[in-house]
Tab-separated table of C-alpha atoms in Angstrom:
chain	number	residue	atom	x	y	z
A	96	UNK	CA	50.257	-17.137	-9.552
A	97	UNK	CA	46.727	-15.853	-10.136
A	98	UNK	CA	45.118	-18.514	-7.937
A	99	UNK	CA	47.159	-17.768	-4.788
A	100	UNK	CA	46.480	-14.039	-5.193
A	101	UNK	CA	42.737	-14.695	-5.637
A	102	UNK	CA	42.763	-16.941	-2.566
A	103	UNK	CA	44.513	-14.279	-0.486
A	104	UNK	CA	42.075	-11.578	-1.645
A	105	UNK	CA	39.101	-13.784	-0.774
A	106	UNK	CA	40.634	-14.609	2.585
A	107	UNK	CA	41.081	-10.904	3.232
A	108	UNK	CA	37.388	-10.216	2.493
A	109	UNK	CA	36.319	-13.043	4.818
A	110	UNK	CA	38.590	-11.698	7.535
A	111	UNK	CA	37.123	-8.183	7.236
A	112	UNK	CA	33.577	-9.549	7.387
A	113	UNK	CA	34.328	-11.664	10.467
A	114	UNK	CA	36.016	-8.707	12.155
A	115	UNK	CA	33.022	-6.452	11.423
A	116	UNK	CA	30.629	-9.077	12.777
A	117	UNK	CA	32.679	-9.557	15.937
A	118	UNK	CA	33.116	-5.812	16.467
A	119	UNK	CA	29.381	-5.223	16.019
A	120	UNK	CA	28.526	-7.989	18.502
A	121	UNK	CA	30.916	-6.556	21.103
A	122	UNK	CA	29.521	-3.042	20.607
A	123	UNK	CA	25.959	-4.344	20.973
A	124	UNK	CA	26.820	-6.077	24.262
A	125	UNK	CA	28.664	-3.053	25.674
A	126	UNK	CA	26.156	-0.448	24.517
A	127	UNK	CA	22.768	-2.042	23.765
A	128	UNK	CA	20.333	0.141	21.813
A	129	UNK	CA	18.320	2.530	23.936
A	130	UNK	CA	14.604	1.650	23.881
A	131	UNK	CA	12.410	4.271	22.227
A	132	UNK	CA	8.701	4.982	22.366
A	133	UNK	CA	8.390	4.069	18.683
A	134	UNK	CA	10.062	0.698	19.254
A	135	UNK	CA	8.082	-0.139	22.377
A	136	UNK	CA	4.591	0.984	21.353
A	137	UNK	CA	4.500	0.726	17.556
A	138	UNK	CA	2.106	-2.032	16.482
A	139	UNK	CA	2.076	-4.200	13.388
A	140	UNK	CA	-1.005	-3.920	11.139
A	141	UNK	CA	-4.057	-5.987	11.963
A	142	UNK	CA	-4.771	-8.885	9.648
A	143	UNK	CA	-7.900	-8.456	7.535
A	144	UNK	CA	-9.547	-11.185	5.480
A	145	UNK	CA	-9.719	-9.350	2.142
A	146	UNK	CA	-11.208	-11.176	-0.844
A	147	UNK	CA	-8.031	-10.619	-2.876
A	148	UNK	CA	-5.715	-12.294	-0.370
A	149	UNK	CA	-3.886	-15.449	-1.444
A	150	UNK	CA	-3.000	-16.861	-4.877
A	151	UNK	CA	-6.669	-17.384	-5.792
A	152	UNK	CA	-7.848	-14.023	-4.488
A	153	UNK	CA	-10.079	-11.747	-6.551
A	154	UNK	CA	-11.304	-8.211	-6.026
A	155	UNK	CA	-14.874	-7.673	-4.850
A	156	UNK	CA	-16.131	-5.079	-7.368
A	157	UNK	CA	-18.876	-3.944	-5.017
A	158	UNK	CA	-16.329	-3.307	-2.284
A	159	UNK	CA	-14.051	-1.430	-4.690
A	160	UNK	CA	-16.902	0.866	-5.724
A	161	UNK	CA	-17.761	1.514	-2.087
A	162	UNK	CA	-14.084	2.235	-1.437
A	163	UNK	CA	-13.993	4.721	-4.307
A	164	UNK	CA	-17.048	6.417	-2.815
A	165	UNK	CA	-15.228	6.749	0.532
A	166	UNK	CA	-12.207	8.194	-1.251
A	167	UNK	CA	-14.367	10.603	-3.222
A	168	UNK	CA	-16.441	11.856	-0.287
A	169	UNK	CA	-13.794	11.812	2.454
A	170	UNK	CA	-10.182	11.279	1.338
A	171	UNK	CA	-10.277	13.424	-1.822
A	172	UNK	CA	-10.557	16.593	0.284
A	173	UNK	CA	-6.831	16.275	1.082
A	174	UNK	CA	-5.281	13.378	-0.853
A	175	UNK	CA	-4.639	13.116	-4.582
A	176	UNK	CA	-4.909	10.029	-6.757
A	177	UNK	CA	-2.754	11.311	-9.599
A	178	UNK	CA	-1.994	7.985	-11.321
A	179	UNK	CA	-5.647	7.030	-11.831
A	180	UNK	CA	-7.784	8.235	-14.739
A	181	UNK	CA	-11.563	8.179	-14.699
A	182	UNK	CA	-11.698	5.540	-17.424
A	183	UNK	CA	-9.518	3.300	-15.250
A	184	UNK	CA	-12.560	3.040	-12.976
A	185	UNK	CA	-14.142	0.729	-15.530
A	186	UNK	CA	-11.798	-1.824	-13.987
A	187	UNK	CA	-13.846	-1.781	-10.777
A	188	UNK	CA	-17.124	-2.373	-12.535
A	189	UNK	CA	-18.310	1.035	-13.723
A	190	UNK	CA	-19.653	1.305	-17.261
A	191	UNK	CA	-18.367	3.789	-19.822
A	192	UNK	CA	-21.411	5.983	-19.242
A	193	UNK	CA	-20.933	5.895	-15.476
A	194	UNK	CA	-17.289	6.945	-15.780
A	195	UNK	CA	-18.354	9.897	-17.943
A	196	UNK	CA	-20.845	10.918	-15.279
A	197	UNK	CA	-18.261	10.545	-12.498
A	198	UNK	CA	-15.725	12.580	-14.480
A	199	UNK	CA	-18.195	15.381	-15.074
A	200	UNK	CA	-18.506	15.889	-11.310
A	201	UNK	CA	-14.887	17.086	-11.157
A	202	UNK	CA	-13.645	20.331	-12.681
A	203	UNK	CA	-10.149	20.527	-14.141
A	204	UNK	CA	-8.141	23.659	-14.901
A	205	UNK	CA	-7.190	24.382	-18.510
A	206	UNK	CA	-4.112	26.271	-19.804
A	207	UNK	CA	-6.344	29.185	-20.797
A	208	UNK	CA	-7.430	32.243	-18.789
A	209	UNK	CA	-11.002	33.364	-18.273
A	210	UNK	CA	-11.161	36.680	-20.143
A	211	UNK	CA	-13.762	38.100	-17.758
A	212	UNK	CA	-12.197	37.228	-14.387
A	213	UNK	CA	-8.536	36.648	-15.220
A	214	UNK	CA	-8.682	33.344	-13.360
A	215	UNK	CA	-7.572	30.021	-14.890
A	216	UNK	CA	-10.427	28.585	-16.928
A	217	UNK	CA	-11.966	25.275	-15.916
A	218	UNK	CA	-13.932	22.588	-17.673
A	219	UNK	CA	-15.605	19.370	-16.696
A	220	UNK	CA	-13.297	16.369	-16.611
A	221	UNK	CA	-13.571	13.647	-19.235
A	222	UNK	CA	-12.808	9.913	-18.804
A	223	UNK	CA	-9.291	10.367	-20.194
A	224	UNK	CA	-8.389	12.862	-17.455
A	225	UNK	CA	-6.593	11.901	-14.289
A	226	UNK	CA	-8.571	12.406	-11.090
A	227	UNK	CA	-7.843	16.048	-10.175
A	228	UNK	CA	-5.778	16.774	-7.065
A	229	UNK	CA	-7.422	18.785	-4.282
A	230	UNK	CA	-4.587	21.346	-4.260
A	231	UNK	CA	-2.834	23.151	-7.090
A	232	UNK	CA	0.661	22.456	-5.746
A	233	UNK	CA	2.660	21.394	-2.686
A	234	UNK	CA	2.687	24.885	-1.187
A	235	UNK	CA	-1.112	25.073	-1.307
A	236	UNK	CA	-1.380	21.550	0.113
A	237	UNK	CA	0.836	22.394	3.082
A	238	UNK	CA	-0.942	25.703	3.653
A	239	UNK	CA	-4.253	23.879	3.850
A	240	UNK	CA	-2.979	21.222	6.249
A	241	UNK	CA	-1.038	23.126	8.905
A	242	UNK	CA	2.280	22.514	7.165
A	243	UNK	CA	1.809	18.769	6.618
A	244	UNK	CA	1.836	17.357	3.084
A	245	UNK	CA	-0.908	14.765	2.452
A	246	UNK	CA	0.649	11.938	0.408
A	247	UNK	CA	-0.706	10.838	-2.933
A	248	UNK	CA	-2.666	7.615	-2.432
A	249	UNK	CA	-2.231	6.018	-5.866
A	250	UNK	CA	0.487	3.610	-4.694
A	251	UNK	CA	0.136	3.875	-0.919
A	252	UNK	CA	-0.778	0.192	-0.574
A	253	UNK	CA	2.540	-0.730	-2.233
A	254	UNK	CA	4.590	1.993	-0.572
A	255	UNK	CA	3.785	0.720	2.929
A	256	UNK	CA	4.639	-2.673	4.366
A	257	UNK	CA	1.575	-4.938	4.402
A	258	UNK	CA	-0.201	-2.068	2.657
A	259	UNK	CA	-3.851	-3.190	2.641
A	260	UNK	CA	-3.760	-4.097	6.315
A	261	UNK	CA	-1.737	-0.969	7.078
A	262	UNK	CA	-4.316	1.370	5.542
A	263	UNK	CA	-7.156	-0.355	7.404
A	264	UNK	CA	-5.244	-0.384	10.692
A	265	UNK	CA	-4.232	3.266	10.407
A	266	UNK	CA	-7.810	4.382	9.753
A	267	UNK	CA	-9.175	2.406	12.705
A	268	UNK	CA	-6.196	2.853	15.032
A	269	UNK	CA	-6.659	6.364	16.407
A	270	UNK	CA	-6.731	6.376	20.207
A	271	UNK	CA	-5.594	8.238	23.292
A	272	UNK	CA	-1.974	7.891	24.274
A	273	UNK	CA	-1.500	4.983	26.714
A	274	UNK	CA	-0.685	6.056	30.244
A	275	UNK	CA	2.171	3.533	30.230
A	276	UNK	CA	3.810	5.316	27.275
A	277	UNK	CA	3.754	8.668	29.069
A	278	UNK	CA	5.080	6.995	32.194
A	279	UNK	CA	8.055	5.433	30.388
A	280	UNK	CA	8.663	8.289	27.950
A	281	UNK	CA	7.395	11.583	29.436
A	282	UNK	CA	8.806	13.541	26.490
A	283	UNK	CA	6.662	11.603	24.010
A	284	UNK	CA	3.430	13.435	24.711
A	285	UNK	CA	1.495	14.005	21.506
A	286	UNK	CA	1.909	17.631	20.487
A	287	UNK	CA	-0.717	20.115	19.410
A	288	UNK	CA	-2.121	19.366	15.984
A	289	UNK	CA	-0.981	15.728	16.117
A	290	UNK	CA	-2.941	12.551	16.741
A	291	UNK	CA	-1.748	9.362	18.405
A	292	UNK	CA	-1.883	6.237	16.274
A	293	UNK	CA	0.245	3.166	17.143
A	294	UNK	CA	0.215	1.956	13.530
A	295	UNK	CA	2.027	5.066	12.278
A	296	UNK	CA	5.825	4.944	12.203
A	297	UNK	CA	6.460	7.617	14.841
A	298	UNK	CA	3.126	7.116	16.636
A	299	UNK	CA	1.888	10.649	15.891
A	300	UNK	CA	0.530	12.015	12.640
A	301	UNK	CA	-0.951	15.282	11.486
A	302	UNK	CA	-3.999	13.718	9.823
A	303	UNK	CA	-7.028	13.821	12.069
A	304	UNK	CA	-9.238	10.703	12.095
A	305	UNK	CA	-10.961	10.888	8.690
A	306	UNK	CA	-13.619	8.263	9.442
A	307	UNK	CA	-15.274	9.075	12.721
A	308	UNK	CA	-18.887	7.953	12.688
A	309	UNK	CA	-21.289	5.451	11.187
A	310	UNK	CA	-23.154	6.774	8.167
A	311	UNK	CA	-20.441	9.238	7.197
A	312	UNK	CA	-20.859	7.840	3.673
A	313	UNK	CA	-24.185	6.553	2.373
A	314	UNK	CA	-23.747	3.325	0.415
A	315	UNK	CA	-26.179	2.798	-2.447
A	316	UNK	CA	-25.976	-1.010	-2.211
A	317	UNK	CA	-27.398	-1.119	1.309
A	318	UNK	CA	-24.142	-2.043	3.060
A	319	UNK	CA	-24.036	-0.662	6.598
A	320	UNK	CA	-21.414	2.133	6.554
A	321	UNK	CA	-19.668	1.528	9.865
A	322	UNK	CA	-16.204	2.957	10.437
A	323	UNK	CA	-14.804	-0.557	10.224
A	324	UNK	CA	-16.603	-1.265	6.928
A	325	UNK	CA	-15.636	2.050	5.332
A	326	UNK	CA	-12.008	1.493	6.356
A	327	UNK	CA	-11.969	-1.974	4.779
A	328	UNK	CA	-13.586	-0.703	1.604
A	329	UNK	CA	-11.204	2.187	1.033
A	330	UNK	CA	-8.223	-0.045	1.896
A	331	UNK	CA	-9.398	-2.500	-0.781
A	332	UNK	CA	-9.850	0.325	-3.297
A	333	UNK	CA	-6.354	1.686	-2.643
A	334	UNK	CA	-4.969	-1.830	-3.091
A	335	UNK	CA	-6.617	-1.875	-6.507
A	336	UNK	CA	-5.177	1.537	-7.467
A	337	UNK	CA	-1.709	0.219	-6.565
A	338	UNK	CA	-2.200	-3.185	-8.226
A	339	UNK	CA	-4.961	-2.996	-10.830
A	340	UNK	CA	-3.580	-6.106	-12.564
A	341	UNK	CA	-3.429	-8.196	-9.384
A	342	UNK	CA	-6.006	-10.711	-10.636
A	343	UNK	CA	-4.134	-11.120	-13.936
A	344	UNK	CA	-0.923	-11.690	-12.001
A	345	UNK	CA	-2.606	-14.373	-9.895
A	346	UNK	CA	-4.054	-16.186	-12.932
A	347	UNK	CA	-0.742	-15.954	-14.814
A	348	UNK	CA	1.116	-17.382	-11.831
A	349	UNK	CA	-1.270	-20.328	-11.599
A	350	UNK	CA	-0.938	-20.976	-15.347
A	351	UNK	CA	2.873	-20.951	-15.049
A	352	UNK	CA	2.755	-23.368	-12.114
A	353	UNK	CA	0.462	-25.698	-14.056
A	354	UNK	CA	2.797	-25.566	-17.066
A	355	UNK	CA	5.853	-26.303	-14.915
A	356	UNK	CA	4.084	-29.226	-13.264
A	357	UNK	CA	3.066	-30.750	-16.601
A	358	UNK	CA	6.527	-30.094	-18.060
A	359	UNK	CA	8.159	-31.792	-15.066
A	360	UNK	CA	5.941	-34.872	-15.416
A	361	UNK	CA	6.595	-35.113	-19.161
A	362	UNK	CA	10.337	-34.670	-18.640
A	363	UNK	CA	10.403	-37.411	-16.023
A	364	UNK	CA	8.406	-39.780	-18.274
A	365	UNK	CA	10.757	-39.040	-21.206
A	366	UNK	CA	13.746	-39.718	-18.980
A	367	UNK	CA	12.290	-43.055	-17.871
A	368	UNK	CA	11.491	-44.027	-21.462
A	369	UNK	CA	14.947	-43.181	-22.794
A	370	UNK	CA	16.934	-44.802	-19.993
A	371	UNK	CA	14.579	-47.691	-19.288
A	372	UNK	CA	16.735	-50.317	-21.057
A	373	UNK	CA	20.045	-48.751	-20.184
A	374	UNK	CA	22.286	-50.199	-17.507
A	375	UNK	CA	23.876	-47.826	-15.050
């Protein structure tokens, strides 16, 4: 009795699924989706040959340090990096002494009040501190950015599809609106305070181009600081903040594959040895 009931229930589920599929196909044919500016003009991220791409990829420590410098001198004015502590920066090649020096360049508020001014007291950051946010809270962040809330960048490379390429493409993708877009979608004109970028989801974002000219950041290693180079460097750095253990994951994966290969060979040889004299 149970089997027929189970069969009928399963048949009912299949019937509902087929009906939904058929109904959706008919609806699509009768009323196809209306094209939108976002669908027509949104572009997929450019492909960049980062050193950490692929199963054997490794971070370029020099590039990561340049990327941190771009973050520090440009991005940190608006964007936080709340999941990264100063001592974490030893993972990109800085020494313990260098992280102490970097931390001391940032001030952090303490729970105490300055008895003379009544303002929150501050102290120099230490390596154990997280990198301080540029704004005290969301309200202050929005007030300082015309109502827009700059996202935290700690995990941005994981939060966006094809994150490393996305960050690079977004930073280098600012441009004037195409005449063809305005011709097809007259109501899509970029509004005041917004900037056209085909790599952003809705084509317009509140963030002005942060990297605008060569030499905006002075690299100590002699690398030419073009907009393209600075964009690659900070994209690599933000990939590291999102995946600081990426290299360990790659090496662990290769070790597992090697183990499985050896185990498979040994299993096959054992099988042949055991069944060699057996008749099927």
